[in-house]
CSV table of C-alpha atoms and ligand atoms in Angstrom, one decimal:
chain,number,residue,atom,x,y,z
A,420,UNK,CA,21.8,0.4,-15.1
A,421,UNK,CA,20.5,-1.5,-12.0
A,422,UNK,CA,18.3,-4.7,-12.3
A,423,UNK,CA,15.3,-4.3,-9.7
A,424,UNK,CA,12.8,-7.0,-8.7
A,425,UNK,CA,9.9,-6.0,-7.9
A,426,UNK,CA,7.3,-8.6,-5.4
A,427,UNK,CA,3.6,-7.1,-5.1
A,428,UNK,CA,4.4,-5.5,-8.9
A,429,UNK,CA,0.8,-6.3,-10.5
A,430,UNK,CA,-0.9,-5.0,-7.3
A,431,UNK,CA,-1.7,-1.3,-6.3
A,432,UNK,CA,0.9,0.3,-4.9
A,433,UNK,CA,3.8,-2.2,-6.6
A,434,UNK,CA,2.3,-1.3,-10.4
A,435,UNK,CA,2.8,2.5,-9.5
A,436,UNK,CA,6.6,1.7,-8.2
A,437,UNK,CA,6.9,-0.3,-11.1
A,438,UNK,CA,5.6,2.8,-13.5
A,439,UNK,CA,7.7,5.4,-11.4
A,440,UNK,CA,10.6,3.6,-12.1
A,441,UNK,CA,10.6,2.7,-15.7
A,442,UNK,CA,10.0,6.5,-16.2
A,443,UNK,CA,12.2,8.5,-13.8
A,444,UNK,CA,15.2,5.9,-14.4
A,445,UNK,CA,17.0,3.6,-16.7
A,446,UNK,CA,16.6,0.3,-14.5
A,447,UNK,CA,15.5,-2.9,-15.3
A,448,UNK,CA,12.6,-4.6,-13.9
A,449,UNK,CA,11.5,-8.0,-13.2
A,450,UNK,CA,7.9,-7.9,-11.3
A,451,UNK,CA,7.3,-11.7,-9.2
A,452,UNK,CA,3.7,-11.7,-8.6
A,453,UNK,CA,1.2,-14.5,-7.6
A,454,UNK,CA,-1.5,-12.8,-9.2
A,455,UNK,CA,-4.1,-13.2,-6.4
A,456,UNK,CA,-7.2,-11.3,-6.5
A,457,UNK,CA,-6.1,-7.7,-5.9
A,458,UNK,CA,-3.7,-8.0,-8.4
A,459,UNK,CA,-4.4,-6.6,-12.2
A,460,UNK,CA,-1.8,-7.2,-15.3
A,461,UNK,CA,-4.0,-4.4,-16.8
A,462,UNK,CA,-2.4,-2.1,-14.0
A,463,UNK,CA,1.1,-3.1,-16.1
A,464,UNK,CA,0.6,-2.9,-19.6
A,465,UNK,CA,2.4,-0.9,-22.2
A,466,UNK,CA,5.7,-0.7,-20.4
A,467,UNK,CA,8.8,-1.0,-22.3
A,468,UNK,CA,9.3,-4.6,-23.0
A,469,UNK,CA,13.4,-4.1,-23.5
A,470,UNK,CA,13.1,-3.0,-19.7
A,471,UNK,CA,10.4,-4.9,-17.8
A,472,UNK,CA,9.3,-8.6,-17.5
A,473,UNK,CA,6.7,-10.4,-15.4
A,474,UNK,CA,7.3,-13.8,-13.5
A,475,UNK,CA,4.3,-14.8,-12.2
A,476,UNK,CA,5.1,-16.8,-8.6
A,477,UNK,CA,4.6,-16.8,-5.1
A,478,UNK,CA,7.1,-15.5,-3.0
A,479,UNK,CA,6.9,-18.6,-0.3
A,480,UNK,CA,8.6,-20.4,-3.4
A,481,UNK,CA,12.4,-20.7,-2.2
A,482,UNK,CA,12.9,-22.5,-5.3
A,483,UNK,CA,12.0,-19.9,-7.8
A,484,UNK,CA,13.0,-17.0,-5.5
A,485,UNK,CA,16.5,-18.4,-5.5
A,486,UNK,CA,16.5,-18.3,-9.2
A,487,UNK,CA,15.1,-15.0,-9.5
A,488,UNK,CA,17.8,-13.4,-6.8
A,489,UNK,CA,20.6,-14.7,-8.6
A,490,UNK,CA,19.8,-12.3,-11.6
A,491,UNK,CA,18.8,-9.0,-9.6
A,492,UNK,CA,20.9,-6.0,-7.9
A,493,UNK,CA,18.3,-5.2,-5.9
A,494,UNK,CA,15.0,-6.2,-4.5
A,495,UNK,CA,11.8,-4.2,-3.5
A,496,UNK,CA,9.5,-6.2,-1.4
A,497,UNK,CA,5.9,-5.5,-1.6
A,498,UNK,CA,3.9,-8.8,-2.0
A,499,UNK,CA,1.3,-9.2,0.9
A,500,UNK,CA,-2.2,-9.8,1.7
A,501,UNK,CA,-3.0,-5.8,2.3
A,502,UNK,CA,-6.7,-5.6,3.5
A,503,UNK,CA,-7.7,-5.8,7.0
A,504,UNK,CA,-11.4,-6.6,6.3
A,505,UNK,CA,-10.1,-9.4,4.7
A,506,UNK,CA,-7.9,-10.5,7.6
A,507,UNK,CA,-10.8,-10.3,9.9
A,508,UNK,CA,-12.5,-13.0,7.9
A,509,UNK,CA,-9.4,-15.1,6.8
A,510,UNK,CA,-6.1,-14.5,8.6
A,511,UNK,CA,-4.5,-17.3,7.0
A,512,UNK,CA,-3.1,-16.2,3.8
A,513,UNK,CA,-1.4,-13.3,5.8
A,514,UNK,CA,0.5,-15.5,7.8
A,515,UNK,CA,1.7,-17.0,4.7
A,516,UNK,CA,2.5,-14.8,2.5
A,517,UNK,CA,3.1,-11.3,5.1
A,518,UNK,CA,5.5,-13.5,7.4
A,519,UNK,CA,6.6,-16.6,5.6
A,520,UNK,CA,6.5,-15.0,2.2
A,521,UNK,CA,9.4,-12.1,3.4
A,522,UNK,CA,11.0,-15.3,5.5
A,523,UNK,CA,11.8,-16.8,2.7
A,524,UNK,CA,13.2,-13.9,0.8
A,525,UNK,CA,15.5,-12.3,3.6
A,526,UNK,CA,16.7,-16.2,2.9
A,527,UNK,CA,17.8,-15.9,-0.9
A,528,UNK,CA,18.9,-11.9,-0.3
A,529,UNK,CA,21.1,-14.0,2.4
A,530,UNK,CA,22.3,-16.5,0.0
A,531,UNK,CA,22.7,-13.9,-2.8
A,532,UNK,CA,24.3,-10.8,-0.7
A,533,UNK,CA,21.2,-8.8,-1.9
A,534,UNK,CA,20.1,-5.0,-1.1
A,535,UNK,CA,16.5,-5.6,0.0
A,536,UNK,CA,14.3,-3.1,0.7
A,537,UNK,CA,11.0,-3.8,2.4
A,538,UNK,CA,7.4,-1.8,2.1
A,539,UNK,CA,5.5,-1.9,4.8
A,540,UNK,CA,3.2,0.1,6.8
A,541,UNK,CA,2.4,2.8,9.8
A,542,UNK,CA,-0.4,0.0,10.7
A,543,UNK,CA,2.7,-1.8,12.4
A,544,UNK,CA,2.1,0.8,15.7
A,545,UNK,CA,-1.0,0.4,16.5
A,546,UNK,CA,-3.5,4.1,16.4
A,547,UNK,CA,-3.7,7.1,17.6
A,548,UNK,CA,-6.2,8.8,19.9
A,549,UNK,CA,-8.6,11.0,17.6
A,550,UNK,CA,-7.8,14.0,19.8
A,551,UNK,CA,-4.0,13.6,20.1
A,552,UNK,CA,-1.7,15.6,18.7
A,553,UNK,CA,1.2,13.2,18.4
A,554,UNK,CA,2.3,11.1,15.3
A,555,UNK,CA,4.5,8.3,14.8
A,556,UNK,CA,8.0,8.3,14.4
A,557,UNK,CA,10.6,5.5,13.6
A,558,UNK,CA,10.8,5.0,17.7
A,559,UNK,CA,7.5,4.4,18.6
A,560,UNK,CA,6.6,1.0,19.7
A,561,UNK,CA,5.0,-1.6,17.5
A,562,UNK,CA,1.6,-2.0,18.7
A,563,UNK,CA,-0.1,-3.8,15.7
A,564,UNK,CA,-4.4,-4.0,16.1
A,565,UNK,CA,-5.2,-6.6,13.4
A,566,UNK,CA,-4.1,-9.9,11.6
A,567,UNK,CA,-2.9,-7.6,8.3
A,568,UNK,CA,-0.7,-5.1,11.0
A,569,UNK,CA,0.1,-7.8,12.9
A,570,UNK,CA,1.4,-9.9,10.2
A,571,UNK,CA,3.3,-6.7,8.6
A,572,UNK,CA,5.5,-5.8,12.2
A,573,UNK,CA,6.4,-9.6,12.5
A,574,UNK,CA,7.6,-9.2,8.8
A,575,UNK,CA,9.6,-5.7,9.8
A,576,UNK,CA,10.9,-7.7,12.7
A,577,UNK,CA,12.2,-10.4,10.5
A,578,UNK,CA,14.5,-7.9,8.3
A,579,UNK,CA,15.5,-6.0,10.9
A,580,UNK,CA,16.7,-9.3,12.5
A,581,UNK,CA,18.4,-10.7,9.4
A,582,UNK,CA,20.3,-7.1,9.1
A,583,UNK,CA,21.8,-7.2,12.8
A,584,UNK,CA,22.3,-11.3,12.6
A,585,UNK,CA,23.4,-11.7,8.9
A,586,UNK,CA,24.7,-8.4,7.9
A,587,UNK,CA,21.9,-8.3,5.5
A,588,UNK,CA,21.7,-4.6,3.5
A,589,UNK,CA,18.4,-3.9,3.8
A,590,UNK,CA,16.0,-0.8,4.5
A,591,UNK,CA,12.3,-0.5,5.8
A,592,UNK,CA,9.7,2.2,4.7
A,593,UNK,CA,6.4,2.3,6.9
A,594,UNK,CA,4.1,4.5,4.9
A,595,UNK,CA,0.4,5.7,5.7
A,596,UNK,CA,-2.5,5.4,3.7
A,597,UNK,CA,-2.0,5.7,-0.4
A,598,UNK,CA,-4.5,6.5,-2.9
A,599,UNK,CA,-4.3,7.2,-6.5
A,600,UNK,CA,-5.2,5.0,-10.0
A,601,UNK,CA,-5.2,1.0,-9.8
A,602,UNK,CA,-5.9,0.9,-6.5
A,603,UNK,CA,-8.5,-2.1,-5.4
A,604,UNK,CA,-12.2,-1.6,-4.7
A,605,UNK,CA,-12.3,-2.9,-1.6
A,606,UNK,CA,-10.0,0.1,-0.3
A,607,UNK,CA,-12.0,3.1,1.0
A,608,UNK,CA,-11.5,6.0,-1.7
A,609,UNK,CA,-11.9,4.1,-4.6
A,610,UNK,CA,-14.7,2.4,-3.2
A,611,UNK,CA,-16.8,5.2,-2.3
A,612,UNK,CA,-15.8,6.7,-6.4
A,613,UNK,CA,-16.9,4.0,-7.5
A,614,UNK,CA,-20.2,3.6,-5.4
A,615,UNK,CA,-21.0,6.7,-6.6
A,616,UNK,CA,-20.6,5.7,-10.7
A,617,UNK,CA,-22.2,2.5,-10.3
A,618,UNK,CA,-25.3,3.9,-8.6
A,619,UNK,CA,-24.9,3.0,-4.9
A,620,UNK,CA,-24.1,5.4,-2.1
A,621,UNK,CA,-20.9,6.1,0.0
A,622,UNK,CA,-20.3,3.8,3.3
A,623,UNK,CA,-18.5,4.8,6.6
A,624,UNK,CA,-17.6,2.7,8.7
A,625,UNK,CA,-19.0,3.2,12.2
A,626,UNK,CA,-19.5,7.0,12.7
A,627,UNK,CA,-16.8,8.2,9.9
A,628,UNK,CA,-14.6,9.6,12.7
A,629,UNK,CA,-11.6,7.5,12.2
A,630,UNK,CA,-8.6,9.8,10.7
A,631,UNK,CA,-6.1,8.2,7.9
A,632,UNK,CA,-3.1,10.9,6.9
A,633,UNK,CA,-3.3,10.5,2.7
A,634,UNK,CA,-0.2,10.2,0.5
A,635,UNK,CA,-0.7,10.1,-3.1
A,636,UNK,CA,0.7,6.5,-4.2
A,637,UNK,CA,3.4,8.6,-6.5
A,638,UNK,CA,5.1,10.5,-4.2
A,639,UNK,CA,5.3,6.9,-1.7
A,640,UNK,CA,7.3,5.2,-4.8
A,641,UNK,CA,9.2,8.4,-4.9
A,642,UNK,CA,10.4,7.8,-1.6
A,643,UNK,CA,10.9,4.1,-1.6
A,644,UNK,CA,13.7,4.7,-4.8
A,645,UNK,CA,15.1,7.2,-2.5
A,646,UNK,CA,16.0,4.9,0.8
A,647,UNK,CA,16.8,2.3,-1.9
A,648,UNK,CA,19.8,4.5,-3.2
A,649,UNK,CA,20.2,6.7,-0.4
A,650,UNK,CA,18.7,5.0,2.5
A,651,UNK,CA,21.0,3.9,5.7
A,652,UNK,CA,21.0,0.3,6.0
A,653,UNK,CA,19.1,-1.3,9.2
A,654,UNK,CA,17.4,2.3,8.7
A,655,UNK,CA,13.1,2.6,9.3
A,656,UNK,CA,11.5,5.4,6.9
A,657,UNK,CA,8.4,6.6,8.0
A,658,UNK,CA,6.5,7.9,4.8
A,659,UNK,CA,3.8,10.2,4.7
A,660,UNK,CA,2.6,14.0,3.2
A,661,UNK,CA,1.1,15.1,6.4
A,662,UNK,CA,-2.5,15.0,5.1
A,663,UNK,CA,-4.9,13.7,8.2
A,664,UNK,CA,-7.7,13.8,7.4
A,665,UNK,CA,-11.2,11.5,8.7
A,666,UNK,CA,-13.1,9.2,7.0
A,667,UNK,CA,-16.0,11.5,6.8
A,668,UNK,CA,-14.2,14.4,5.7
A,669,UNK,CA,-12.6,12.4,2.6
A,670,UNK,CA,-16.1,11.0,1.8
A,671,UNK,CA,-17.6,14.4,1.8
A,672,UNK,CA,-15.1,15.8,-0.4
A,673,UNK,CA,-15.9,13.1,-3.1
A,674,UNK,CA,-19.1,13.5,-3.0
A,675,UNK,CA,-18.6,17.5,-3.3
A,676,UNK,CA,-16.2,16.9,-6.4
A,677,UNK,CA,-18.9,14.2,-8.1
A,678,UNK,CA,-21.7,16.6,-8.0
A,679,UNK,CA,-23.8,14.7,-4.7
A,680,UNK,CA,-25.3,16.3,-2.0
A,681,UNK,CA,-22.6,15.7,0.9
A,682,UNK,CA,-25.2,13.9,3.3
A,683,UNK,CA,-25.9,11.3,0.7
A,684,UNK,CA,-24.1,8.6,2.8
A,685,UNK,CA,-24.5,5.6,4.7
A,686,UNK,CA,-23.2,4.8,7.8
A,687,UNK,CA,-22.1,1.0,8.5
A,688,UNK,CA,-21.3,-1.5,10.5
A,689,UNK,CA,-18.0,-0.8,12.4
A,690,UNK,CA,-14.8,-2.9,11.8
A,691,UNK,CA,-14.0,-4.9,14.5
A,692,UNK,CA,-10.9,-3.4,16.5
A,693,UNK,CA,-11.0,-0.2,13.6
A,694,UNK,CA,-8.0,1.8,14.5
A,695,UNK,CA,-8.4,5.4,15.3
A,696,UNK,CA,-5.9,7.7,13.8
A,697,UNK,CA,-2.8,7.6,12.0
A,698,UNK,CA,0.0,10.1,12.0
A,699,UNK,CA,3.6,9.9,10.2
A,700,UNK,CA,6.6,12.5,11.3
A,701,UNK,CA,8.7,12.2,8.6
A,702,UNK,CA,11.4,14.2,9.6
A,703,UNK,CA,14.3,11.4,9.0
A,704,UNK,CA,12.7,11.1,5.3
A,705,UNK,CA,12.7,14.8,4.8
A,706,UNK,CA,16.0,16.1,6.5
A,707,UNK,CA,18.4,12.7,5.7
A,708,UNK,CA,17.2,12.1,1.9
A,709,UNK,CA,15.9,15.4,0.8
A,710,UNK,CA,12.6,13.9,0.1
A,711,UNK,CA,9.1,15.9,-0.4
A,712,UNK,CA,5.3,15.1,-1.8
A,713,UNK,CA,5.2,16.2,-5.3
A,714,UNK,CA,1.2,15.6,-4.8
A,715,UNK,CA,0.3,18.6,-1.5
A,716,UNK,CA,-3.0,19.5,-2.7
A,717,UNK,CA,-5.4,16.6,-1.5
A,718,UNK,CA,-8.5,17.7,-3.4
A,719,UNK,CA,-6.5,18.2,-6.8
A,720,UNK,CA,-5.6,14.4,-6.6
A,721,UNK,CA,-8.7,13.3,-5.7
A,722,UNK,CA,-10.0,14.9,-8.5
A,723,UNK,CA,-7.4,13.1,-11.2
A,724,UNK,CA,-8.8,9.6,-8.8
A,725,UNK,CA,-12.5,10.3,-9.8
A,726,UNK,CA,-11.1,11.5,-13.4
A,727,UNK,CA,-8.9,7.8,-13.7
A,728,UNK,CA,-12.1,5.5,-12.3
A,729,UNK,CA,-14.3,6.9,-14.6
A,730,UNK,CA,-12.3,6.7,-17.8
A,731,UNK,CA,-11.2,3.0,-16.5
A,732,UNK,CA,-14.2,1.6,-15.8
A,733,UNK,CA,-13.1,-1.5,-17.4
A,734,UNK,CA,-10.4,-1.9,-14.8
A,735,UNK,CA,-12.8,-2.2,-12.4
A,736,UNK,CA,-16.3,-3.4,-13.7
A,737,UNK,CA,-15.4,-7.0,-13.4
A,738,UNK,CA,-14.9,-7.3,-9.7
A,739,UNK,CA,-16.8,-4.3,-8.0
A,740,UNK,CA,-20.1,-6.6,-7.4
A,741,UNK,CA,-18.5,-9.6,-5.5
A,742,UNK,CA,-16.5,-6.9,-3.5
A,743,UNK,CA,-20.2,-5.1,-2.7
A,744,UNK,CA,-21.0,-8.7,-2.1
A,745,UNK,CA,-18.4,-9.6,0.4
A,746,UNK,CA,-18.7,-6.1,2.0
A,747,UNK,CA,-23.1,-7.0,2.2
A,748,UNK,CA,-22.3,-10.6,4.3
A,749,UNK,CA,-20.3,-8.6,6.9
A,750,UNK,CA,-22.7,-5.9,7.3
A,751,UNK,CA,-20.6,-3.2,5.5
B,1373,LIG,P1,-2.4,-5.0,-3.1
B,1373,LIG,O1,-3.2,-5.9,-2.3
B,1373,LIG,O2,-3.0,-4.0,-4.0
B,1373,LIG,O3,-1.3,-5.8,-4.0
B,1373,LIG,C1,-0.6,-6.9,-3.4
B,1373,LIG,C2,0.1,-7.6,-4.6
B,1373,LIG,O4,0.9,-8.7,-4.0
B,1373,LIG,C3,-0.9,-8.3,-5.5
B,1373,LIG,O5,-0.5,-8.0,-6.9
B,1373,LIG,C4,-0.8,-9.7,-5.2
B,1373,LIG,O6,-1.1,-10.6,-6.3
B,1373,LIG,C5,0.6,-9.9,-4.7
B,1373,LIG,N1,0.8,-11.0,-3.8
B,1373,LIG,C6,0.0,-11.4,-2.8
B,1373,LIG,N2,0.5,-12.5,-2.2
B,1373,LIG,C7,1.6,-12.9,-3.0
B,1373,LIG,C8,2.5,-14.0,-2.9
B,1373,LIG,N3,2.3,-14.9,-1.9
B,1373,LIG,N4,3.5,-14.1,-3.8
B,1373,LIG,C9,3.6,-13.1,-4.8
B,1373,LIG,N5,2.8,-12.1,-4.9
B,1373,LIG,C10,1.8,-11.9,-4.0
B,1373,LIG,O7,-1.5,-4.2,-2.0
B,1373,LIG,P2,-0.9,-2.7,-2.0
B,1373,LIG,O8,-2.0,-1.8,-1.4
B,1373,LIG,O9,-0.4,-2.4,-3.3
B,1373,LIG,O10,0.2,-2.8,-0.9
B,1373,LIG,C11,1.5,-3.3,-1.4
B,1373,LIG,C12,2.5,-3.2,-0.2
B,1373,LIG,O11,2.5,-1.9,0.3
B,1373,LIG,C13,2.1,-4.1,1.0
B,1373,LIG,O12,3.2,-4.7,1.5
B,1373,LIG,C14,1.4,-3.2,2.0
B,1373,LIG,O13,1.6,-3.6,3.3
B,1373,LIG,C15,2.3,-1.9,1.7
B,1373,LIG,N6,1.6,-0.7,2.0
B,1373,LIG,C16,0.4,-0.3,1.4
B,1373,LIG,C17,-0.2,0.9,1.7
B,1373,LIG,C18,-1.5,1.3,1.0
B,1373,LIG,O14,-2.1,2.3,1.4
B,1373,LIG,N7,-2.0,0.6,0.0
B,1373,LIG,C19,0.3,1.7,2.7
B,1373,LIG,C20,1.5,1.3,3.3
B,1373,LIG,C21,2.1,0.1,3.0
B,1374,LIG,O1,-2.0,3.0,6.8
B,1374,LIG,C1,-1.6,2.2,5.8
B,1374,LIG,C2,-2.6,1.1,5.4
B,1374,LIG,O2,-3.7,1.8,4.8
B,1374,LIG,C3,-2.0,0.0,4.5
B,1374,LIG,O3,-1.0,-0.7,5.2
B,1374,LIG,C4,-3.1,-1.0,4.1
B,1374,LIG,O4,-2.6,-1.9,3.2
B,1374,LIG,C5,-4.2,-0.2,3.4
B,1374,LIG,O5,-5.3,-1.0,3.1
B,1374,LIG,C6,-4.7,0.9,4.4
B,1374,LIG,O6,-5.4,0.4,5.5
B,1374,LIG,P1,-6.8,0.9,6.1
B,1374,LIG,O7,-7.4,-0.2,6.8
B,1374,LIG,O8,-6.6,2.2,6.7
B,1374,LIG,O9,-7.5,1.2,4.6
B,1374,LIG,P2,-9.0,1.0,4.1
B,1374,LIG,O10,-8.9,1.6,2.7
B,1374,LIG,O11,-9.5,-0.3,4.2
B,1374,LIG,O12,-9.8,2.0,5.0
B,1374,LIG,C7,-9.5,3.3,5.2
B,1374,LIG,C8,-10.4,3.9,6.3
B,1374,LIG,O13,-11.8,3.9,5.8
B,1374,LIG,C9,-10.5,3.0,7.5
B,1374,LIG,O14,-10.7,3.8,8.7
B,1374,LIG,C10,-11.8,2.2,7.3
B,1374,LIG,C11,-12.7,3.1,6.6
B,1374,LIG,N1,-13.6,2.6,5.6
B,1374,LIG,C12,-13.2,1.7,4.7
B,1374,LIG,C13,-14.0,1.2,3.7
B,1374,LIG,C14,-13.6,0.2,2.7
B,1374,LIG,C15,-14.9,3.1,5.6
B,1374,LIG,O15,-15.3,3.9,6.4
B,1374,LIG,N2,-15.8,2.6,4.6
B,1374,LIG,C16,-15.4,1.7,3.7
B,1374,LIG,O16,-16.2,1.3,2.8
């Protein structure tokens, strides 16, 4: 049995790693999470206390970091600031936490001879033309649009430096767009769901054309154990299920599966520099570790979403209006 920690645990797509793990193997888990505002300890209750525990901390903390490394095996690193509206109005945190936050533990993996892995993001190269045909792969160039992408290559950059400079074992996944349960309201999907239960209508952004390629957030933890015990170190993963769809399309669909009309929509506001299209080929996933999505039929796991936000309302009650209000004073 392997002792994991786990930064980012009490946020989205850390909780579902943190789930995925306790279930489908017989590690230990320690989760480090600052508890900001997209984080939820609802999103980790009812785990086995004999295998998880919960430091709450901030990974810019050498101090505790140090302490925490010298009891661990391994280390998955999700802790960030993860929403580009956000970074449009407030880029500081992201510095902190995206670059010096992953600085300071490629530091104590250092110190402690630790096998790192590192989550981060298909933001990191840039978009996409709508009408291309190409996707990402491990060798395209990092072209990042926005404080949050920005933030997230300088952090790649950083582990990728400490494994040719230090010897450090460590791996990097760069997955697309996640949805599933416990994901914030801010993010798109579970925004527009739950829009639609709380009486308000659907928002695109611009003219809804922008294309995101959908992985359900189960089959992206599936992965990330994968390159942690399989992985080649110094190694990029892209990770992704090869489901492109656009904004408009997804919203549609939810709509369709909640019983709307599928013109009942607004549009909005643009995001400033709102990148185009994303696109993961992930041959090296597939081919070198054997990997697949468990979750290929989009509509089936959007249906589950909408099934999980309604019977969770409570998860979500508390914050949805100050979201709705942030997303009202920048016109979206
Ligand atoms: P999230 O915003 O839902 O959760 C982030 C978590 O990190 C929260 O629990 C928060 O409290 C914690 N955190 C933030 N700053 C911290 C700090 N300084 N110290 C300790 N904890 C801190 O984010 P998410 O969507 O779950 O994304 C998690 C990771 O996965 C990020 O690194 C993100 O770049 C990456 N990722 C996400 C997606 C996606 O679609 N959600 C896709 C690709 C990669
Ligand atoms: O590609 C991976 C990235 O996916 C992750 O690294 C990020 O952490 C994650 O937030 C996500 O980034 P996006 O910016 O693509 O996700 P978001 O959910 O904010 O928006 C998805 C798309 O939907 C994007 O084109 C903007 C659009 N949008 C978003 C919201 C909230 C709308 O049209 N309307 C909305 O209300």
């Amino acid at each position: 049995m392997a002792h994991l920690l786990v930064t980012g645990g009490a946020g989205f797509v850390g909780s579902g790693f943190v789930r995925h793990v306790l279930e489908n193997t017989d590690h230990m888990v320690s989760v480090l999470d600052k508890l900001t505002y997209a984080s939820s300890l609802a999103s980790l209750r009812d785990l086995p206390s004999k295998r998880f525990r919960f430091v709450r901390g901030d990974v810019t903390d050498a101090a505790l970091v140090d302490v925490l490394f010298a009891k661990v095996d391994a280390v998955v690193h999700f802790a960030a600031e993860s929403h580009n509206d956000n970074g449009l109005n407030d880029p500081s945190p992201f510095v902190t936490t995206n670059l010096v936050g992953t600085f300071s533990l490629l530091e104590a993996a250092r110190r402690h001879d630790t096998r790192f892995h590192h989550v981060s993001t298909d933001e990191v190269f840039g978009d996409l033309d709508l009408n291309d045909t190409a996707r990402f792969t491990e060798d395209s160039p990092m072209r990042p649009s926005s404080p949050y992408s920005s933030t997230k290559a300088g952090s790649d950059l950083l582990v990728k430096a400490w494994v040719r400079s230090f010897g450090l074992r460590a791996t990097v996944s760069n997955s697309s767009n996640n949805y599933g349960p416990f994901q914030h309201v801010e993010k798109f999907i579970p925004r527009q769901i739950t829009n639609l239960i709380a009486g308000r209508r659907p928002r695109l952004f611009g003219r809804g054309q922008n294309i995101r390629d959908w992985i359900h957030v189960d089959d992206h933890s599936a992965a990330i154990l994968a390159i942690l015990e399989r992985g080649t170190i110094g190694q990029s993963y892209l990770v992704g299920a090869e489901m492109e769809l656009s904004n408009q399309a997804v919203v549609e669909l939810i709509l369709g599966l909640m019983g709307r009309s599928t013109d009942d929509y607004d549009y909005v506001d643009d995001r400033p520099g709102h990148d185009l299209r994303y696109a993961n080929d992930t041959t090296r996933l597939r081919t070198e570790l054997g990997w697949r999505p468990r979750f290929v039929d989009f509509e089936a796991g959007i249906v589950s979403t909408i099934d999980w936000y309604r019977r969770n309302e409570q998860w979500w009650a508390d914050v949805k209006d100050r979201v709705e209000a942030r997303y009202a004073a920048q016109g979206r």
